[in-house]
CSV table of N, CA and C in Angstrom, one decimal:
chain,number,residue,atom,x,y,z
A,1,MET,N,0.8,-1.4,-0.1
A,1,MET,CA,0.2,0.0,0.1
A,1,MET,C,0.5,1.4,-0.4
A,2,GLU,N,0.2,2.3,-0.8
A,2,GLU,CA,1.5,3.1,-0.6
A,2,GLU,C,0.9,4.4,-0.3
A,3,ASP,N,0.8,5.0,0.6
A,3,ASP,CA,0.5,6.6,1.1
A,3,ASP,C,0.9,7.6,0.8
A,4,ASP,N,2.0,7.8,-0.2
A,4,ASP,CA,1.7,9.0,-2.0
A,4,ASP,C,-0.1,9.5,-1.9
A,5,PHE,N,0.6,10.0,-2.4
A,5,PHE,CA,-0.8,10.5,-3.8
A,5,PHE,C,0.3,11.3,-4.6
A,6,GLU,N,-0.8,10.9,-5.4
A,6,GLU,CA,0.3,11.3,-7.1
A,6,GLU,C,-1.0,12.3,-7.9
A,7,PHE,N,-0.3,13.9,-8.0
A,7,PHE,CA,-1.3,14.4,-8.0
A,7,PHE,C,-1.5,14.2,-9.6
A,8,SER,N,-1.2,14.0,-10.9
A,8,SER,CA,-1.0,13.9,-11.2
A,8,SER,C,-2.2,13.1,-11.8
A,9,ASN,N,-2.7,12.9,-11.0
A,9,ASN,CA,-3.5,12.0,-11.7
A,9,ASN,C,-4.8,12.2,-12.0
A,10,SER,N,-4.5,13.4,-11.2
A,10,SER,CA,-6.2,14.0,-10.7
A,10,SER,C,-6.3,14.9,-12.3
A,11,PRO,N,-7.6,15.0,-12.6
A,11,PRO,CA,-8.7,16.0,-13.8
A,11,PRO,C,-7.4,17.3,-14.4
A,12,PRO,N,-6.6,17.4,-15.7
A,12,PRO,CA,-7.4,18.6,-15.9
A,12,PRO,C,-7.6,19.4,-16.0
A,13,SER,N,-9.1,19.6,-14.9
A,13,SER,CA,-9.5,21.6,-14.8
A,13,SER,C,-8.7,21.2,-13.0
A,14,PHE,N,-8.4,20.7,-12.7
A,14,PHE,CA,-7.9,20.8,-10.6
A,14,PHE,C,-7.0,20.3,-11.5
A,15,GLN,N,-6.0,20.3,-12.1
A,15,GLN,CA,-3.8,20.7,-11.9
A,15,GLN,C,-3.8,21.7,-11.7
A,16,ASN,N,-3.9,23.1,-12.7
A,16,ASN,CA,-3.0,24.4,-12.6
A,16,ASN,C,-4.8,25.5,-10.9
A,17,MET,N,-5.7,24.8,-10.6
A,17,MET,CA,-5.8,25.6,-9.7
A,17,MET,C,-5.8,26.0,-8.5
A,18,ASP,N,-5.6,27.3,-8.5
A,18,ASP,CA,-5.6,27.9,-8.0
A,18,ASP,C,-6.3,28.7,-6.8
A,19,ALA,N,-6.2,29.0,-4.8
A,19,ALA,CA,-7.1,28.9,-3.8
A,19,ALA,C,-7.1,30.6,-4.4
A,20,GLU,N,-6.7,31.7,-5.1
A,20,GLU,CA,-7.7,33.0,-4.8
A,20,GLU,C,-8.1,32.5,-6.2
A,21,PRO,N,-9.9,33.0,-6.8
A,21,PRO,CA,-10.1,33.2,-7.9
A,21,PRO,C,-9.6,34.1,-8.9
A,22,LYS,N,-10.0,34.1,-9.7
A,22,LYS,CA,-10.0,35.0,-11.2
A,22,LYS,C,-10.3,36.1,-11.7
A,23,GLY,N,-11.0,36.6,-10.8
A,23,GLY,CA,-11.8,38.0,-11.7
A,23,GLY,C,-13.1,38.0,-10.2
A,24,LEU,N,-14.0,38.6,-11.6
A,24,LEU,CA,-15.3,37.9,-10.6
A,24,LEU,C,-16.2,36.8,-11.3
A,25,ASN,N,-17.1,36.6,-10.0
A,25,ASN,CA,-17.6,35.1,-10.7
A,25,ASN,C,-19.1,36.3,-11.4
A,26,PRO,N,-19.3,35.8,-12.6
A,26,PRO,CA,-19.8,36.5,-13.9
A,26,PRO,C,-21.6,36.3,-13.6
A,27,GLY,N,-22.3,35.3,-12.6
A,27,GLY,CA,-23.0,35.0,-12.1
A,27,GLY,C,-23.4,36.1,-11.4
A,28,LEU,N,-22.4,37.1,-10.3
A,28,LEU,CA,-22.9,37.6,-9.2
A,28,LEU,C,-23.3,38.5,-9.6
A,29,ILE,N,-22.1,39.5,-11.3
A,29,ILE,CA,-22.1,40.3,-12.2
A,29,ILE,C,-23.6,41.3,-12.7
A,30,VAL,N,-24.4,39.3,-13.0
A,30,VAL,CA,-25.2,39.7,-13.8
A,30,VAL,C,-26.6,40.3,-12.0
A,31,LEU,N,-25.6,39.5,-11.1
A,31,LEU,CA,-27.2,40.2,-9.7
A,31,LEU,C,-27.0,41.1,-9.6
A,32,LEU,N,-26.2,41.7,-9.4
A,32,LEU,CA,-25.2,42.8,-9.1
A,32,LEU,C,-26.5,44.0,-10.1
A,33,VAL,N,-25.9,43.7,-11.6
A,33,VAL,CA,-27.2,44.5,-12.4
A,33,VAL,C,-27.9,44.5,-13.1
A,34,ILE,N,-28.8,43.8,-12.4
A,34,ILE,CA,-30.4,43.6,-12.3
A,34,ILE,C,-30.7,44.3,-10.5
A,35,GLY,N,-29.9,43.5,-9.6
A,35,GLY,CA,-30.2,44.5,-8.8
A,35,GLY,C,-30.3,45.4,-8.3
A,36,GLY,N,-28.9,46.4,-8.6
A,36,GLY,CA,-29.3,47.4,-9.2
A,36,GLY,C,-30.3,48.4,-9.8
A,37,LEU,N,-30.4,47.6,-10.5
A,37,LEU,CA,-31.2,48.7,-12.3
A,37,LEU,C,-32.6,48.1,-10.7
A,38,LEU,N,-33.3,46.8,-10.6
A,38,LEU,CA,-33.9,47.4,-10.1
A,38,LEU,C,-34.1,48.3,-8.5
A,39,LEU,N,-33.5,48.5,-8.2
A,39,LEU,CA,-33.0,49.4,-6.8
A,39,LEU,C,-33.4,50.3,-7.5
A,40,THR,N,-32.5,50.9,-8.5
A,40,THR,CA,-33.0,52.5,-9.0
A,40,THR,C,-34.6,52.8,-9.9
A,41,PHE,N,-34.6,51.2,-10.1
A,41,PHE,CA,-36.4,51.8,-10.7
A,41,PHE,C,-37.4,52.0,-9.0
A,42,LEU,N,-37.0,51.0,-8.6
A,42,LEU,CA,-38.1,51.4,-7.4
A,42,LEU,C,-38.1,52.3,-6.7
A,43,VAL,N,-36.4,53.3,-6.4
A,43,VAL,CA,-36.9,54.1,-5.6
A,43,VAL,C,-36.8,55.6,-7.1
A,44,GLY,N,-37.0,55.8,-7.6
A,44,GLY,CA,-37.2,56.5,-9.1
A,44,GLY,C,-39.0,56.7,-8.5
A,45,ASN,N,-39.7,54.6,-8.8
A,45,ASN,CA,-40.5,55.6,-7.9
A,45,ASN,C,-40.9,55.9,-7.2
A,46,TYR,N,-40.6,55.6,-6.6
A,46,TYR,CA,-41.7,56.3,-4.9
A,46,TYR,C,-40.9,58.5,-4.8
A,47,VAL,N,-39.3,58.6,-6.1
A,47,VAL,CA,-39.1,59.6,-5.2
A,47,VAL,C,-40.4,60.7,-6.6
A,48,LEU,N,-40.3,60.4,-7.8
A,48,LEU,CA,-41.5,60.4,-8.5
A,48,LEU,C,-43.0,60.3,-8.1
A,49,TYR,N,-43.2,59.4,-7.3
A,49,TYR,CA,-44.8,59.5,-7.1
A,49,TYR,C,-44.7,60.5,-5.7
A,50,SER,N,-43.9,60.3,-4.5
A,50,SER,CA,-43.6,61.4,-3.6
A,50,SER,C,-43.7,63.6,-3.6
A,51,TYR,N,-43.2,63.4,-5.3
A,51,TYR,CA,-42.6,64.4,-6.1
A,51,TYR,C,-44.0,65.1,-6.4
A,52,ALA,N,-45.1,63.9,-7.0
A,52,ALA,CA,-46.4,64.1,-7.7
A,52,ALA,C,-47.8,64.7,-5.9
A,53,GLN,N,-46.5,63.8,-5.2
A,53,GLN,CA,-48.2,64.5,-4.3
A,53,GLN,C,-48.3,65.2,-3.8
A,54,LYS,N,-46.8,66.4,-4.2
A,54,LYS,CA,-46.9,67.5,-2.7
A,54,LYS,C,-46.9,69.1,-4.2
A,55,THR,N,-47.2,68.5,-5.5
A,55,THR,CA,-46.9,69.5,-6.7
A,55,THR,C,-48.9,69.4,-7.2
A,56,LEU,N,-49.4,68.0,-7.9
A,56,LEU,CA,-50.3,68.7,-8.3
A,56,LEU,C,-52.1,67.7,-7.3
A,57,PRO,N,-52.1,69.2,-7.4
A,57,PRO,CA,-54.1,69.5,-7.6
A,57,PRO,C,-54.5,68.5,-7.0
A,58,PRO,N,-55.4,67.8,-5.7
A,58,PRO,CA,-55.7,66.8,-6.1
A,58,PRO,C,-56.9,66.2,-6.8
A,59,ARG,N,-56.8,65.0,-7.3
A,59,ARG,CA,-58.5,64.9,-7.9
A,59,ARG,C,-59.6,64.9,-8.3
A,60,LYS,N,-60.3,66.2,-9.1
A,60,LYS,CA,-61.3,65.9,-9.6
A,60,LYS,C,-62.9,64.9,-8.4
A,61,LYS,N,-63.4,64.9,-8.4
A,61,LYS,CA,-64.1,63.9,-7.8
A,61,LYS,C,-65.5,64.2,-8.8
A,62,LYS,N,-65.7,63.1,-9.4
A,62,LYS,CA,-66.4,63.2,-11.0
A,62,LYS,C,-67.4,63.7,-10.5
A,63,PRO,N,-67.9,64.3,-11.2
A,63,PRO,CA,-70.4,64.5,-10.8
A,63,PRO,C,-71.3,63.0,-10.4
A,64,ILE,N,-72.1,63.2,-10.3
A,64,ILE,CA,-73.3,63.1,-9.5
A,64,ILE,C,-74.6,62.9,-10.9
A,65,SER,N,-75.1,61.2,-11.4
A,65,SER,CA,-75.5,61.8,-11.9
A,65,SER,C,-77.1,61.9,-11.5
A,66,LYS,N,-78.0,62.6,-12.0
A,66,LYS,CA,-79.5,62.6,-11.5
A,66,LYS,C,-80.1,61.4,-10.2
A,67,LYS,N,-79.5,60.3,-11.5
A,67,LYS,CA,-80.0,58.6,-10.5
A,67,LYS,C,-79.8,57.9,-9.0
A,68,LYS,N,-78.2,58.9,-9.0
A,68,LYS,CA,-77.5,58.8,-8.1
A,68,LYS,C,-77.7,59.5,-6.7
A,69,MET,N,-78.3,60.8,-7.1
A,69,MET,CA,-79.3,61.5,-6.4
A,69,MET,C,-80.6,61.9,-5.6
A,70,LYS,N,-80.9,61.2,-7.1
A,70,LYS,CA,-82.1,60.8,-6.3
A,70,LYS,C,-83.2,59.6,-5.8
A,71,LYS,N,-81.5,58.4,-5.2
A,71,LYS,CA,-81.8,57.4,-4.4
A,71,LYS,C,-81.0,57.8,-3.8
A,72,GLU,N,-79.3,58.6,-3.1
A,72,GLU,CA,-79.2,59.1,-2.2
A,72,GLU,C,-80.0,60.0,-1.2
A,73,ARG,N,-81.3,60.7,-1.9
A,73,ARG,CA,-82.6,61.8,-1.1
A,73,ARG,C,-83.2,60.9,-0.8
A,74,LEU,N,-84.3,59.4,-1.7
A,74,LEU,CA,-84.4,59.0,-1.0
A,74,LEU,C,-84.7,58.2,0.2
A,75,LYS,N,-83.2,57.5,0.1
A,75,LYS,CA,-82.1,56.7,1.8
A,75,LYS,C,-81.7,57.3,3.0
A,76,GLN,N,-82.3,58.8,2.3
A,76,GLN,CA,-81.9,59.7,3.5
A,76,GLN,C,-84.1,60.0,4.1
A,77,GLY,N,-84.4,60.2,3.2
A,77,GLY,CA,-86.1,60.6,3.7
A,77,GLY,C,-86.3,61.5,3.2
A,78,VAL,N,-85.1,62.1,2.1
A,78,VAL,CA,-85.7,63.3,1.9
A,78,VAL,C,-86.9,62.9,-0.3
A,79,SER,N,-88.4,63.1,-0.2
A,79,SER,CA,-89.0,63.3,-1.1
A,79,SER,C,-87.6,64.6,-2.4
A,80,ALA,N,-87.6,63.4,-3.8
A,80,ALA,CA,-87.5,63.7,-4.8
A,80,ALA,C,-87.9,65.6,-5.1
A,81,PRO,N,-87.1,66.5,-5.1
A,81,PRO,CA,-88.9,67.6,-6.0
A,81,PRO,C,-89.1,66.6,-7.3
A,82,GLY,N,-91.0,67.3,-7.2
A,82,GLY,CA,-91.5,66.9,-7.8
A,82,GLY,C,-92.3,66.0,-7.8
A,83,GLU,N,-92.2,65.5,-6.9
A,83,GLU,CA,-93.1,63.6,-6.7
A,83,GLU,C,-94.1,63.3,-5.6
């Protein structure tokens, strides 16, 4: 039995492997780019929303139709004029 290990029999991909990685992982770069774009989008939306809340006038309410006004008056117990 031999106690010595031969490293030359290992697969070729592991022969010249260093302990330190060379460059950044491409998956990490893609993740950082997509995460940065998503974060920029969300922050931009929040900034635009808060700016619009301060500067734009409040929305006007839709006019109530005569039918709806009649129903509301009947609910409150006030008869509609002409009835």
